[in-house]
Amino acid sequence: MNMRPSRLISILTLTVLTSTTMVTTGANAEISAQAAPIGWASQNGGTTGGGGASPITVTSASALSSAISGTTAAVVRVSGTISCSGMLKVGSNKSILGNAGATIDGCGLTLSGSKNVVIQNLSFRDWDDDAINIEKASTNVVVDHNTFTNGYDGAVDIKRASDYITVSWNRVHGHDKSMLLGHSDDNGSQDTGKLRVTYHHNYFDGSGTRHPRVRFANPVHVFNNYYRDNEYGVASTCNGGVLVENNHFDNVDEPTLVGYAGSPAGTLVQRGNLFTGSGSPEASGTVARIPYSYSLESASTVKSSVTAGAGAGKIRP
């Protein structure tokens, strides 16, 4: 794929009105995603993480691992660079929030049967498995305003009947396998009716594939994301159903796919998207109804808002 340099855009202030909150993007922005997430994480009772628990600041892998374990509500603030390997297990009722410059280097976070978790404002790099792995019926999770680069496997992988999840305002760059939804063509008995995820305002910045790659889930909602220089954008397979709306695909070889890499086709509805120097999108069939309220940004403004606001360091959680 031919790579083209992105055009530099200077933005002083940009405000996006959503269905639940006013979000002001930029270096000094605030966002209430922890209190009022948009999308599937707002369902099933909502997602608040550690809520009003007194914050705990951690500066080492051992302290982080201890603070995020168990089910007691906790707000864990990560400070500095934490170097580690493997996967650190995240329990239920946790908010894991990065202070300015907070970085997880070499390892990732895994949620296994965990409920009510917020992961926000962290930079992940050089992970040796996944950066964030959500599995085994984990529910009500928000992954918001994080940056992912140069890892081994998935940046945010969601699988094994996990449900009610929102992935928002993240940036993936210098990495290939971005976001897998459903790990196997043979896992339909567990995944069908689950894996409901909203992906909005993410910046897929030269990342290769899986933005997301979907199996079985219906409906998955992909809106207002900015795709730049990717091999493919969204793939719907294995009877999944994906609504792809008001995104900007910029120099993407295959913006949307119905079926992929030997996996049988799902359904995909694409509408309101902007395609710049990209291939032709595929679409087929219908998708289940989106049950929550939301407001769409025009695809023509997505590049500006997402490049200004996505990733770690753009908010003070």
PDB file of N, CA, C and O in Angstrom, residues 245-276:
ATOM      1  N   GLU A 245     -21.128   4.095  10.055  1.00  0.00           N
ATOM      2  CA  GLU A 245     -21.712   5.353   9.612  1.00  0.00           C
ATOM      3  C   GLU A 245     -20.878   6.569   9.993  1.00  0.00           C
ATOM      4  O   GLU A 245     -20.282   6.650  11.050  1.00  0.00           O
ATOM      5  N   ASN A 246     -20.839   7.508   9.027  1.00  0.00           N
ATOM      6  CA  ASN A 246     -20.207   8.814   9.211  1.00  0.00           C
ATOM      7  C   ASN A 246     -18.751   8.716   9.658  1.00  0.00           C
ATOM      8  O   ASN A 246     -18.274   9.487  10.493  1.00  0.00           O
ATOM      9  N   ASN A 247     -18.039   7.765   9.074  1.00  0.00           N
ATOM     10  CA  ASN A 247     -16.597   7.666   9.264  1.00  0.00           C
ATOM     11  C   ASN A 247     -15.884   8.295   8.064  1.00  0.00           C
ATOM     12  O   ASN A 247     -16.475   8.475   7.003  1.00  0.00           O
ATOM     13  N   HIS A 248     -14.604   8.599   8.222  1.00  0.00           N
ATOM     14  CA  HIS A 248     -13.782   9.078   7.116  1.00  0.00           C
ATOM     15  C   HIS A 248     -12.701   8.042   6.850  1.00  0.00           C
ATOM     16  O   HIS A 248     -11.856   7.779   7.708  1.00  0.00           O
ATOM     17  N   PHE A 249     -12.724   7.464   5.649  1.00  0.00           N
ATOM     18  CA  PHE A 249     -11.717   6.510   5.208  1.00  0.00           C
ATOM     19  C   PHE A 249     -10.783   7.231   4.230  1.00  0.00           C
ATOM     20  O   PHE A 249     -11.189   7.604   3.135  1.00  0.00           O
ATOM     21  N   ASP A 250      -9.544   7.391   4.630  1.00  0.00           N
ATOM     22  CA  ASP A 250      -8.577   8.178   3.876  1.00  0.00           C
ATOM     23  C   ASP A 250      -7.424   7.259   3.436  1.00  0.00           C
ATOM     24  O   ASP A 250      -6.623   6.804   4.258  1.00  0.00           O
ATOM     25  N   ASN A 251      -7.378   6.963   2.129  1.00  0.00           N
ATOM     26  CA  ASN A 251      -6.363   6.076   1.584  1.00  0.00           C
ATOM     27  C   ASN A 251      -6.398   4.694   2.244  1.00  0.00           C
ATOM     28  O   ASN A 251      -5.383   4.157   2.701  1.00  0.00           O
ATOM     29  N   VAL A 252      -7.576   4.113   2.277  1.00  0.00           N
ATOM     30  CA  VAL A 252      -7.777   2.773   2.831  1.00  0.00           C
ATOM     31  C   VAL A 252      -8.053   1.816   1.672  1.00  0.00           C
ATOM     32  O   VAL A 252      -8.996   2.030   0.904  1.00  0.00           O
ATOM     33  N   ASP A 253      -7.270   0.771   1.552  1.00  0.00           N
ATOM     34  CA  ASP A 253      -7.397  -0.140   0.418  1.00  0.00           C
ATOM     35  C   ASP A 253      -8.798  -0.733   0.319  1.00  0.00           C
ATOM     36  O   ASP A 253      -9.413  -0.739  -0.747  1.00  0.00           O
ATOM     37  N   GLU A 254      -9.303  -1.269   1.427  1.00  0.00           N
ATOM     38  CA  GLU A 254     -10.632  -1.885   1.461  1.00  0.00           C
ATOM     39  C   GLU A 254     -11.377  -1.342   2.677  1.00  0.00           C
ATOM     40  O   GLU A 254     -11.230  -1.865   3.785  1.00  0.00           O
ATOM     41  N   PRO A 255     -12.167  -0.317   2.511  1.00  0.00           N
ATOM     42  CA  PRO A 255     -12.788   0.335   3.676  1.00  0.00           C
ATOM     43  C   PRO A 255     -13.691  -0.590   4.488  1.00  0.00           C
ATOM     44  O   PRO A 255     -13.612  -0.615   5.719  1.00  0.00           O
ATOM     45  N   THR A 256     -14.583  -1.326   3.804  1.00  0.00           N
ATOM     46  CA  THR A 256     -15.458  -2.268   4.499  1.00  0.00           C
ATOM     47  C   THR A 256     -15.500  -3.575   3.720  1.00  0.00           C
ATOM     48  O   THR A 256     -15.498  -3.582   2.490  1.00  0.00           O
ATOM     49  N   LEU A 257     -15.556  -4.675   4.468  1.00  0.00           N
ATOM     50  CA  LEU A 257     -15.546  -6.007   3.869  1.00  0.00           C
ATOM     51  C   LEU A 257     -16.681  -6.847   4.436  1.00  0.00           C
ATOM     52  O   LEU A 257     -16.986  -6.778   5.638  1.00  0.00           O
ATOM     53  N   VAL A 258     -17.289  -7.651   3.590  1.00  0.00           N
ATOM     54  CA  VAL A 258     -18.301  -8.617   4.000  1.00  0.00           C
ATOM     55  C   VAL A 258     -17.706 -10.004   3.774  1.00  0.00           C
ATOM     56  O   VAL A 258     -17.592 -10.468   2.645  1.00  0.00           O
ATOM     57  N   GLY A 259     -17.279 -10.644   4.874  1.00  0.00           N
ATOM     58  CA  GLY A 259     -16.475 -11.856   4.786  1.00  0.00           C
ATOM     59  C   GLY A 259     -15.009 -11.484   4.676  1.00  0.00           C
ATOM     60  O   GLY A 259     -14.654 -10.445   4.094  1.00  0.00           O
ATOM     61  N   TYR A 260     -14.137 -12.314   5.251  1.00  0.00           N
ATOM     62  CA  TYR A 260     -12.712 -11.984   5.207  1.00  0.00           C
ATOM     63  C   TYR A 260     -11.883 -13.226   5.548  1.00  0.00           C
ATOM     64  O   TYR A 260     -12.207 -13.973   6.483  1.00  0.00           O
ATOM     65  N   ALA A 261     -10.827 -13.439   4.815  1.00  0.00           N
ATOM     66  CA  ALA A 261      -9.795 -14.441   5.112  1.00  0.00           C
ATOM     67  C   ALA A 261     -10.380 -15.818   5.391  1.00  0.00           C
ATOM     68  O   ALA A 261      -9.967 -16.501   6.331  1.00  0.00           O
ATOM     69  N   GLY A 262     -11.340 -16.239   4.587  1.00  0.00           N
ATOM     70  CA  GLY A 262     -11.922 -17.561   4.740  1.00  0.00           C
ATOM     71  C   GLY A 262     -13.076 -17.635   5.711  1.00  0.00           C
ATOM     72  O   GLY A 262     -13.765 -18.660   5.783  1.00  0.00           O
ATOM     73  N   SER A 263     -13.319 -16.581   6.477  1.00  0.00           N
ATOM     74  CA  SER A 263     -14.468 -16.558   7.378  1.00  0.00           C
ATOM     75  C   SER A 263     -15.726 -16.240   6.584  1.00  0.00           C
ATOM     76  O   SER A 263     -15.701 -15.382   5.693  1.00  0.00           O
ATOM     77  N   PRO A 264     -16.853 -16.895   6.879  1.00  0.00           N
ATOM     78  CA  PRO A 264     -18.080 -16.619   6.132  1.00  0.00           C
ATOM     79  C   PRO A 264     -18.580 -15.206   6.372  1.00  0.00           C
ATOM     80  O   PRO A 264     -18.216 -14.546   7.355  1.00  0.00           O
ATOM     81  N   ALA A 265     -19.442 -14.744   5.485  1.00  0.00           N
ATOM     82  CA  ALA A 265     -19.898 -13.354   5.514  1.00  0.00           C
ATOM     83  C   ALA A 265     -20.815 -13.063   6.690  1.00  0.00           C
ATOM     84  O   ALA A 265     -21.579 -13.920   7.147  1.00  0.00           O
ATOM     85  N   GLY A 266     -20.737 -11.834   7.156  1.00  0.00           N
ATOM     86  CA  GLY A 266     -21.753 -11.267   8.016  1.00  0.00           C
ATOM     87  C   GLY A 266     -22.565 -10.283   7.202  1.00  0.00           C
ATOM     88  O   GLY A 266     -22.587 -10.334   5.970  1.00  0.00           O
ATOM     89  N   THR A 267     -23.245  -9.374   7.874  1.00  0.00           N
ATOM     90  CA  THR A 267     -23.934  -8.286   7.193  1.00  0.00           C
ATOM     91  C   THR A 267     -23.283  -6.966   7.578  1.00  0.00           C
ATOM     92  O   THR A 267     -22.673  -6.845   8.650  1.00  0.00           O
ATOM     93  N   LEU A 268     -23.411  -5.988   6.707  1.00  0.00           N
ATOM     94  CA  LEU A 268     -22.815  -4.681   6.973  1.00  0.00           C
ATOM     95  C   LEU A 268     -23.622  -3.616   6.247  1.00  0.00           C
ATOM     96  O   LEU A 268     -23.888  -3.740   5.047  1.00  0.00           O
ATOM     97  N   VAL A 269     -24.018  -2.600   6.990  1.00  0.00           N
ATOM     98  CA  VAL A 269     -24.694  -1.432   6.432  1.00  0.00           C
ATOM     99  C   VAL A 269     -23.740  -0.255   6.563  1.00  0.00           C
ATOM    100  O   VAL A 269     -23.250   0.036   7.665  1.00  0.00           O
ATOM    101  N   GLN A 270     -23.449   0.394   5.443  1.00  0.00           N
ATOM    102  CA  GLN A 270     -22.580   1.573   5.500  1.00  0.00           C
ATOM    103  C   GLN A 270     -23.354   2.767   4.954  1.00  0.00           C
ATOM    104  O   GLN A 270     -23.993   2.682   3.909  1.00  0.00           O
ATOM    105  N   ARG A 271     -23.295   3.882   5.684  1.00  0.00           N
ATOM    106  CA  ARG A 271     -24.017   5.071   5.258  1.00  0.00           C
ATOM    107  C   ARG A 271     -23.324   6.314   5.814  1.00  0.00           C
ATOM    108  O   ARG A 271     -22.749   6.301   6.904  1.00  0.00           O
ATOM    109  N   GLY A 272     -23.357   7.379   5.029  1.00  0.00           N
ATOM    110  CA  GLY A 272     -22.838   8.665   5.461  1.00  0.00           C
ATOM    111  C   GLY A 272     -21.339   8.744   5.568  1.00  0.00           C
ATOM    112  O   GLY A 272     -20.802   9.705   6.137  1.00  0.00           O
ATOM    113  N   ASN A 273     -20.618   7.753   5.038  1.00  0.00           N
ATOM    114  CA  ASN A 273     -19.162   7.736   5.160  1.00  0.00           C
ATOM    115  C   ASN A 273     -18.502   8.556   4.054  1.00  0.00           C
ATOM    116  O   ASN A 273     -19.074   8.758   2.983  1.00  0.00           O
ATOM    117  N   LEU A 274     -17.287   9.014   4.328  1.00  0.00           N
ATOM    118  CA  LEU A 274     -16.488   9.759   3.363  1.00  0.00           C
ATOM    119  C   LEU A 274     -15.303   8.898   2.957  1.00  0.00           C
ATOM    120  O   LEU A 274     -14.574   8.376   3.812  1.00  0.00           O
ATOM    121  N   PHE A 275     -15.103   8.736   1.655  1.00  0.00           N
ATOM    122  CA  PHE A 275     -14.014   7.924   1.127  1.00  0.00           C
ATOM    123  C   PHE A 275     -13.082   8.815   0.311  1.00  0.00           C
ATOM    124  O   PHE A 275     -13.492   9.396  -0.691  1.00  0.00           O
ATOM    125  N   THR A 276     -11.834   8.926   0.760  1.00  0.00           N
ATOM    126  CA  THR A 276     -10.843   9.751   0.084  1.00  0.00           C
ATOM    127  C   THR A 276      -9.695   8.858  -0.372  1.00  0.00           C
ATOM    128  O   THR A 276      -9.007   8.251   0.457  1.00  0.00           O
TER     129      THR A 276
END
